[in-house]
Amino acid sequence: CDRLEFRSEGRLGLALTSEQRCADCWAAATQANPALFDGPVVLATRLGWDGARCSIGYVASSYSKYVWMRGAGARAEPPVGSLYASVLAITTDGYLLTGRMSANTSTPGRIQLPGGNIEPHAAGLTEPVARATAAQELAEETGVALDATALTLTHVICSKDSADVGILYTTTLASTLSEVEQRFLAHTSSGDNEFDQLVAFTQRPGPVREATGPYVDY
């Protein structure tokens, strides 16, 4: 991807009846899991390509609206999905890092790359904003802190089953898997974390340790 641009399409509006259903859904979700937090996010409305140039449309919204639309099968016009940034972090001994979402998230048990939803930005979304989001999520979820300039934009992907759009960055860490695991354990010992388990994948031969849980569709 040689160029990535974002185009704001305003805010996501819902009819009054949908607003109430969304509020009821979020109330039930937070009653079941008080750790959930309703913060501002942006949602993807479209993904277009012109050669190596990628354009992403987005609307400002909230996490509660996204959770409601995803869980209740609600539909917006145009269709919207999550807009997120994730990291393909590879250790020096050839392992790709992923993690299992903890019980205090909206998708407990799901295995995914380090990453998260992109939030609105006062000056509008740009590629450096997405890159900074990816670096921040990597640090928060795994304990691996990197300067955002260490991340290379390599993929823009769309979900097979929804309107979700993902911006993926790749980096090679200066640590082995064992060193990253030690850092992760120290990072998670202080309290709740979005990942409750680090899961690594490799093409190198050796013993296979199965990872149980649903996976994101990428």
Protein backbone atom coordinates (compact mmCIF):
# COMPACT_ATOMS: atom_id res chain seq x y z
CA CYS A 1 0.00 0.00 0.00
CA ASP A 2 1.76 3.16 -1.21
CA ARG A 3 -0.80 5.62 0.09
CA LEU A 4 -3.56 5.45 2.69
CA GLU A 5 -6.13 8.18 3.12
CA PHE A 6 -9.20 8.59 5.33
CA ARG A 7 -12.36 10.51 4.46
CA SER A 8 -14.76 11.60 7.19
CA GLU A 9 -18.45 11.09 6.46
CA GLY A 10 -19.80 12.72 9.62
CA ARG A 11 -21.38 10.95 12.54
CA LEU A 12 -23.38 7.74 12.72
CA GLY A 13 -27.02 8.63 13.38
CA LEU A 14 -29.68 6.26 14.67
CA ALA A 15 -33.46 6.58 14.80
CA LEU A 16 -34.92 7.17 18.27
CA THR A 17 -36.18 3.59 18.51
CA SER A 18 -32.73 2.29 17.59
CA GLU A 19 -31.08 4.62 20.10
CA GLN A 20 -33.26 3.13 22.85
CA ARG A 21 -32.55 -0.43 21.76
CA CYS A 22 -28.86 0.38 21.69
CA ALA A 23 -29.03 1.83 25.21
CA ASP A 24 -30.91 -1.25 26.46
CA CYS A 25 -28.35 -3.55 24.83
CA TRP A 26 -25.45 -1.67 26.41
CA ALA A 27 -27.12 -1.67 29.83
CA ALA A 28 -27.50 -5.44 29.65
CA ALA A 29 -23.90 -5.86 28.44
CA THR A 30 -22.43 -3.75 31.26
CA GLN A 31 -24.59 -5.50 33.83
CA ALA A 32 -23.13 -8.82 32.67
CA ASN A 33 -19.63 -7.36 32.41
CA PRO A 34 -19.09 -4.14 34.42
CA ALA A 35 -15.55 -3.83 33.00
CA LEU A 36 -16.86 -2.75 29.59
CA PHE A 37 -16.20 0.88 28.68
CA ASP A 38 -18.19 2.95 26.19
CA GLY A 39 -15.67 5.23 24.51
CA PRO A 40 -15.57 7.10 21.19
CA VAL A 41 -14.57 5.10 18.11
CA VAL A 42 -14.73 5.53 14.37
CA LEU A 43 -16.49 3.01 12.14
CA ALA A 44 -15.62 2.15 8.56
CA THR A 45 -18.21 2.90 5.87
CA ARG A 46 -16.30 1.91 2.75
CA LEU A 47 -12.96 0.65 1.43
CA GLY A 48 -11.76 1.57 -2.05
CA TRP A 49 -8.64 0.95 -4.09
CA ASP A 50 -7.08 2.82 -7.00
CA GLY A 51 -3.99 0.80 -7.80
CA ALA A 52 -1.85 0.89 -4.63
CA ARG A 53 -3.79 3.86 -3.27
CA CYS A 54 -6.31 2.98 -0.56
CA SER A 55 -9.21 5.16 0.58
CA ILE A 56 -11.25 4.47 3.73
CA GLY A 57 -14.49 6.25 4.58
CA TYR A 58 -15.44 6.55 8.24
CA VAL A 59 -18.03 7.96 10.64
CA ALA A 60 -17.62 8.99 14.27
CA SER A 61 -19.55 6.80 16.70
CA SER A 62 -19.27 5.02 20.05
CA TYR A 63 -18.26 1.55 21.14
CA SER A 64 -21.74 0.84 22.51
CA LYS A 65 -23.29 1.44 19.09
CA TYR A 66 -20.75 -0.84 17.45
CA VAL A 67 -21.40 -3.62 19.99
CA TRP A 68 -25.17 -3.26 19.51
CA MET A 69 -25.00 -3.40 15.71
CA ARG A 70 -22.64 -6.38 15.80
CA GLY A 71 -24.67 -8.35 18.36
CA ALA A 72 -28.22 -7.47 17.35
CA GLY A 73 -27.69 -7.75 13.62
CA ALA A 74 -28.80 -4.13 13.21
CA ARG A 75 -28.06 -2.45 9.91
CA ALA A 76 -26.95 1.07 9.13
CA GLU A 77 -27.05 2.73 5.73
CA PRO A 78 -24.43 2.65 4.43
CA PRO A 79 -23.23 -0.50 6.23
CA VAL A 80 -20.60 0.22 8.86
CA GLY A 81 -18.01 -1.91 10.61
CA SER A 82 -15.09 -1.66 12.98
CA LEU A 83 -12.05 0.34 11.86
CA TYR A 84 -9.05 -1.04 13.71
CA ALA A 85 -5.25 -1.11 13.66
CA SER A 86 -3.25 -4.24 14.53
CA VAL A 87 0.35 -5.42 14.60
CA LEU A 88 2.04 -8.46 13.08
CA ALA A 89 4.87 -8.65 15.62
CA ILE A 90 7.49 -11.30 14.87
CA THR A 91 10.11 -12.38 17.43
CA THR A 92 13.77 -12.93 16.60
CA ASP A 93 13.21 -16.70 16.76
CA GLY A 94 10.38 -16.58 14.23
CA TYR A 95 7.13 -16.48 16.22
CA LEU A 96 4.09 -14.36 15.38
CA LEU A 97 2.41 -12.91 18.48
CA THR A 98 -1.33 -13.06 19.08
CA GLY A 99 -3.36 -13.13 22.27
CA ARG A 100 -6.55 -14.50 23.81
CA MET A 101 -9.08 -11.85 24.84
CA SER A 102 -9.82 -11.84 28.57
CA ALA A 103 -13.15 -12.11 30.37
CA ASN A 104 -13.32 -8.34 30.90
CA THR A 105 -13.69 -7.66 27.15
CA SER A 106 -16.70 -7.90 24.84
CA THR A 107 -15.20 -10.93 23.03
CA PRO A 108 -13.80 -13.20 25.78
CA GLY A 109 -11.74 -16.15 24.56
CA ARG A 110 -11.22 -14.80 21.03
CA ILE A 111 -7.69 -15.10 19.64
CA GLN A 112 -6.46 -12.12 17.64
CA LEU A 113 -3.50 -9.92 16.80
CA PRO A 114 -2.56 -7.13 19.21
CA GLY A 115 -4.65 -4.16 18.15
CA GLY A 116 -7.85 -2.21 18.69
CA ASN A 117 -10.46 0.19 17.41
CA ILE A 118 -9.26 3.56 16.16
CA GLU A 119 -10.65 6.55 18.05
CA PRO A 120 -11.67 9.94 16.63
CA HIS A 121 -8.90 12.52 16.31
CA ALA A 122 -9.36 16.28 16.56
CA ALA A 123 -7.46 16.92 13.33
CA GLY A 124 -9.08 14.00 11.50
CA LEU A 125 -7.73 10.53 10.85
CA THR A 126 -4.36 10.09 9.17
CA GLU A 127 -2.03 7.15 8.65
CA PRO A 128 0.24 8.30 11.54
CA VAL A 129 -2.81 8.25 13.84
CA ALA A 130 -3.54 4.64 12.84
CA ARG A 131 0.14 3.75 13.31
CA ALA A 132 0.20 5.30 16.79
CA THR A 133 -2.96 3.35 17.70
CA ALA A 134 -1.30 0.10 16.65
CA ALA A 135 1.83 0.81 18.71
CA GLN A 136 -0.24 1.78 21.75
CA GLU A 137 -2.38 -1.36 21.55
CA LEU A 138 0.71 -3.57 21.23
CA ALA A 139 2.14 -2.05 24.41
CA GLU A 140 -1.13 -2.22 26.37
CA GLU A 141 -1.93 -5.82 25.43
CA THR A 142 1.50 -7.48 25.43
CA GLY A 143 3.83 -5.17 27.37
CA VAL A 144 6.02 -4.70 24.27
CA ALA A 145 6.66 -0.97 23.89
CA LEU A 146 7.92 0.26 20.51
CA ASP A 147 8.23 3.62 18.84
CA ALA A 148 5.52 3.90 16.19
CA THR A 149 8.20 4.45 13.54
CA ALA A 150 9.26 0.82 14.03
CA LEU A 151 5.97 -0.31 12.46
CA THR A 152 5.63 -0.77 8.69
CA LEU A 153 2.23 -0.58 7.01
CA THR A 154 1.84 -3.85 5.09
CA HIS A 155 -1.85 -4.76 4.81
CA VAL A 156 -5.32 -3.22 4.61
CA ILE A 157 -7.94 -5.93 4.93
CA CYS A 158 -11.70 -6.29 5.05
CA SER A 159 -13.73 -8.88 6.93
CA LYS A 160 -15.27 -11.81 5.09
CA ASP A 161 -18.55 -11.54 6.98
CA SER A 162 -18.91 -7.85 7.90
CA ALA A 163 -17.89 -4.32 6.98
CA ASP A 164 -14.91 -4.36 9.37
CA VAL A 165 -11.69 -2.85 7.98
CA GLY A 166 -8.27 -3.55 9.46
CA ILE A 167 -4.99 -1.67 9.02
CA LEU A 168 -2.10 -4.03 9.72
CA TYR A 169 1.47 -3.09 10.54
CA THR A 170 4.46 -5.43 10.66
CA THR A 171 7.54 -5.28 12.88
CA THR A 172 10.41 -7.57 13.85
CA LEU A 173 11.07 -7.43 17.58
CA ALA A 174 14.51 -7.44 19.17
CA SER A 175 13.40 -10.22 21.56
CA THR A 176 12.83 -13.97 21.54
CA LEU A 177 9.45 -15.47 22.32
CA SER A 178 10.67 -16.46 25.78
CA GLU A 179 11.72 -12.87 26.51
CA VAL A 180 8.37 -11.53 25.28
CA GLU A 181 6.51 -14.06 27.43
CA GLN A 182 8.42 -12.91 30.52
CA ARG A 183 7.59 -9.29 29.69
CA PHE A 184 3.93 -10.21 29.18
CA LEU A 185 3.69 -11.98 32.54
CA ALA A 186 5.24 -9.00 34.33
CA HIS A 187 2.90 -6.65 32.46
CA THR A 188 -0.27 -8.58 33.32
CA SER A 189 0.61 -9.24 36.96
CA SER A 190 -0.39 -5.71 37.95
CA GLY A 191 -4.08 -6.02 37.05
CA ASP A 192 -6.65 -6.63 34.33
CA ASN A 193 -5.45 -6.83 30.75
CA GLU A 194 -7.24 -7.29 27.42
CA PHE A 195 -5.14 -10.40 26.76
CA ASP A 196 -5.21 -13.12 29.41
CA GLN A 197 -2.87 -15.38 27.45
CA LEU A 198 -0.16 -14.86 24.86
CA VAL A 199 -0.51 -17.18 21.85
CA ALA A 200 2.33 -17.59 19.33
CA PHE A 201 2.40 -19.15 15.87
CA THR A 202 5.38 -20.36 13.83
CA GLN A 203 6.21 -22.34 10.71
CA ARG A 204 9.30 -23.77 12.37
CA PRO A 205 9.23 -27.52 13.15
CA GLY A 206 8.72 -28.54 16.75
CA PRO A 207 6.09 -29.51 19.34
CA VAL A 208 2.62 -28.16 18.64
CA ARG A 209 0.65 -26.53 21.47
CA GLU A 210 -2.98 -26.08 20.46
CA ALA A 211 -4.65 -22.73 21.10
CA THR A 212 -8.33 -23.06 21.96
CA GLY A 213 -10.90 -20.37 21.29
CA PRO A 214 -12.60 -18.62 18.38
CA TYR A 215 -10.38 -16.71 15.96
CA VAL A 216 -10.90 -13.48 14.09
CA ASP A 217 -11.55 -14.19 10.41
CA TYR A 218 -8.18 -12.92 9.20
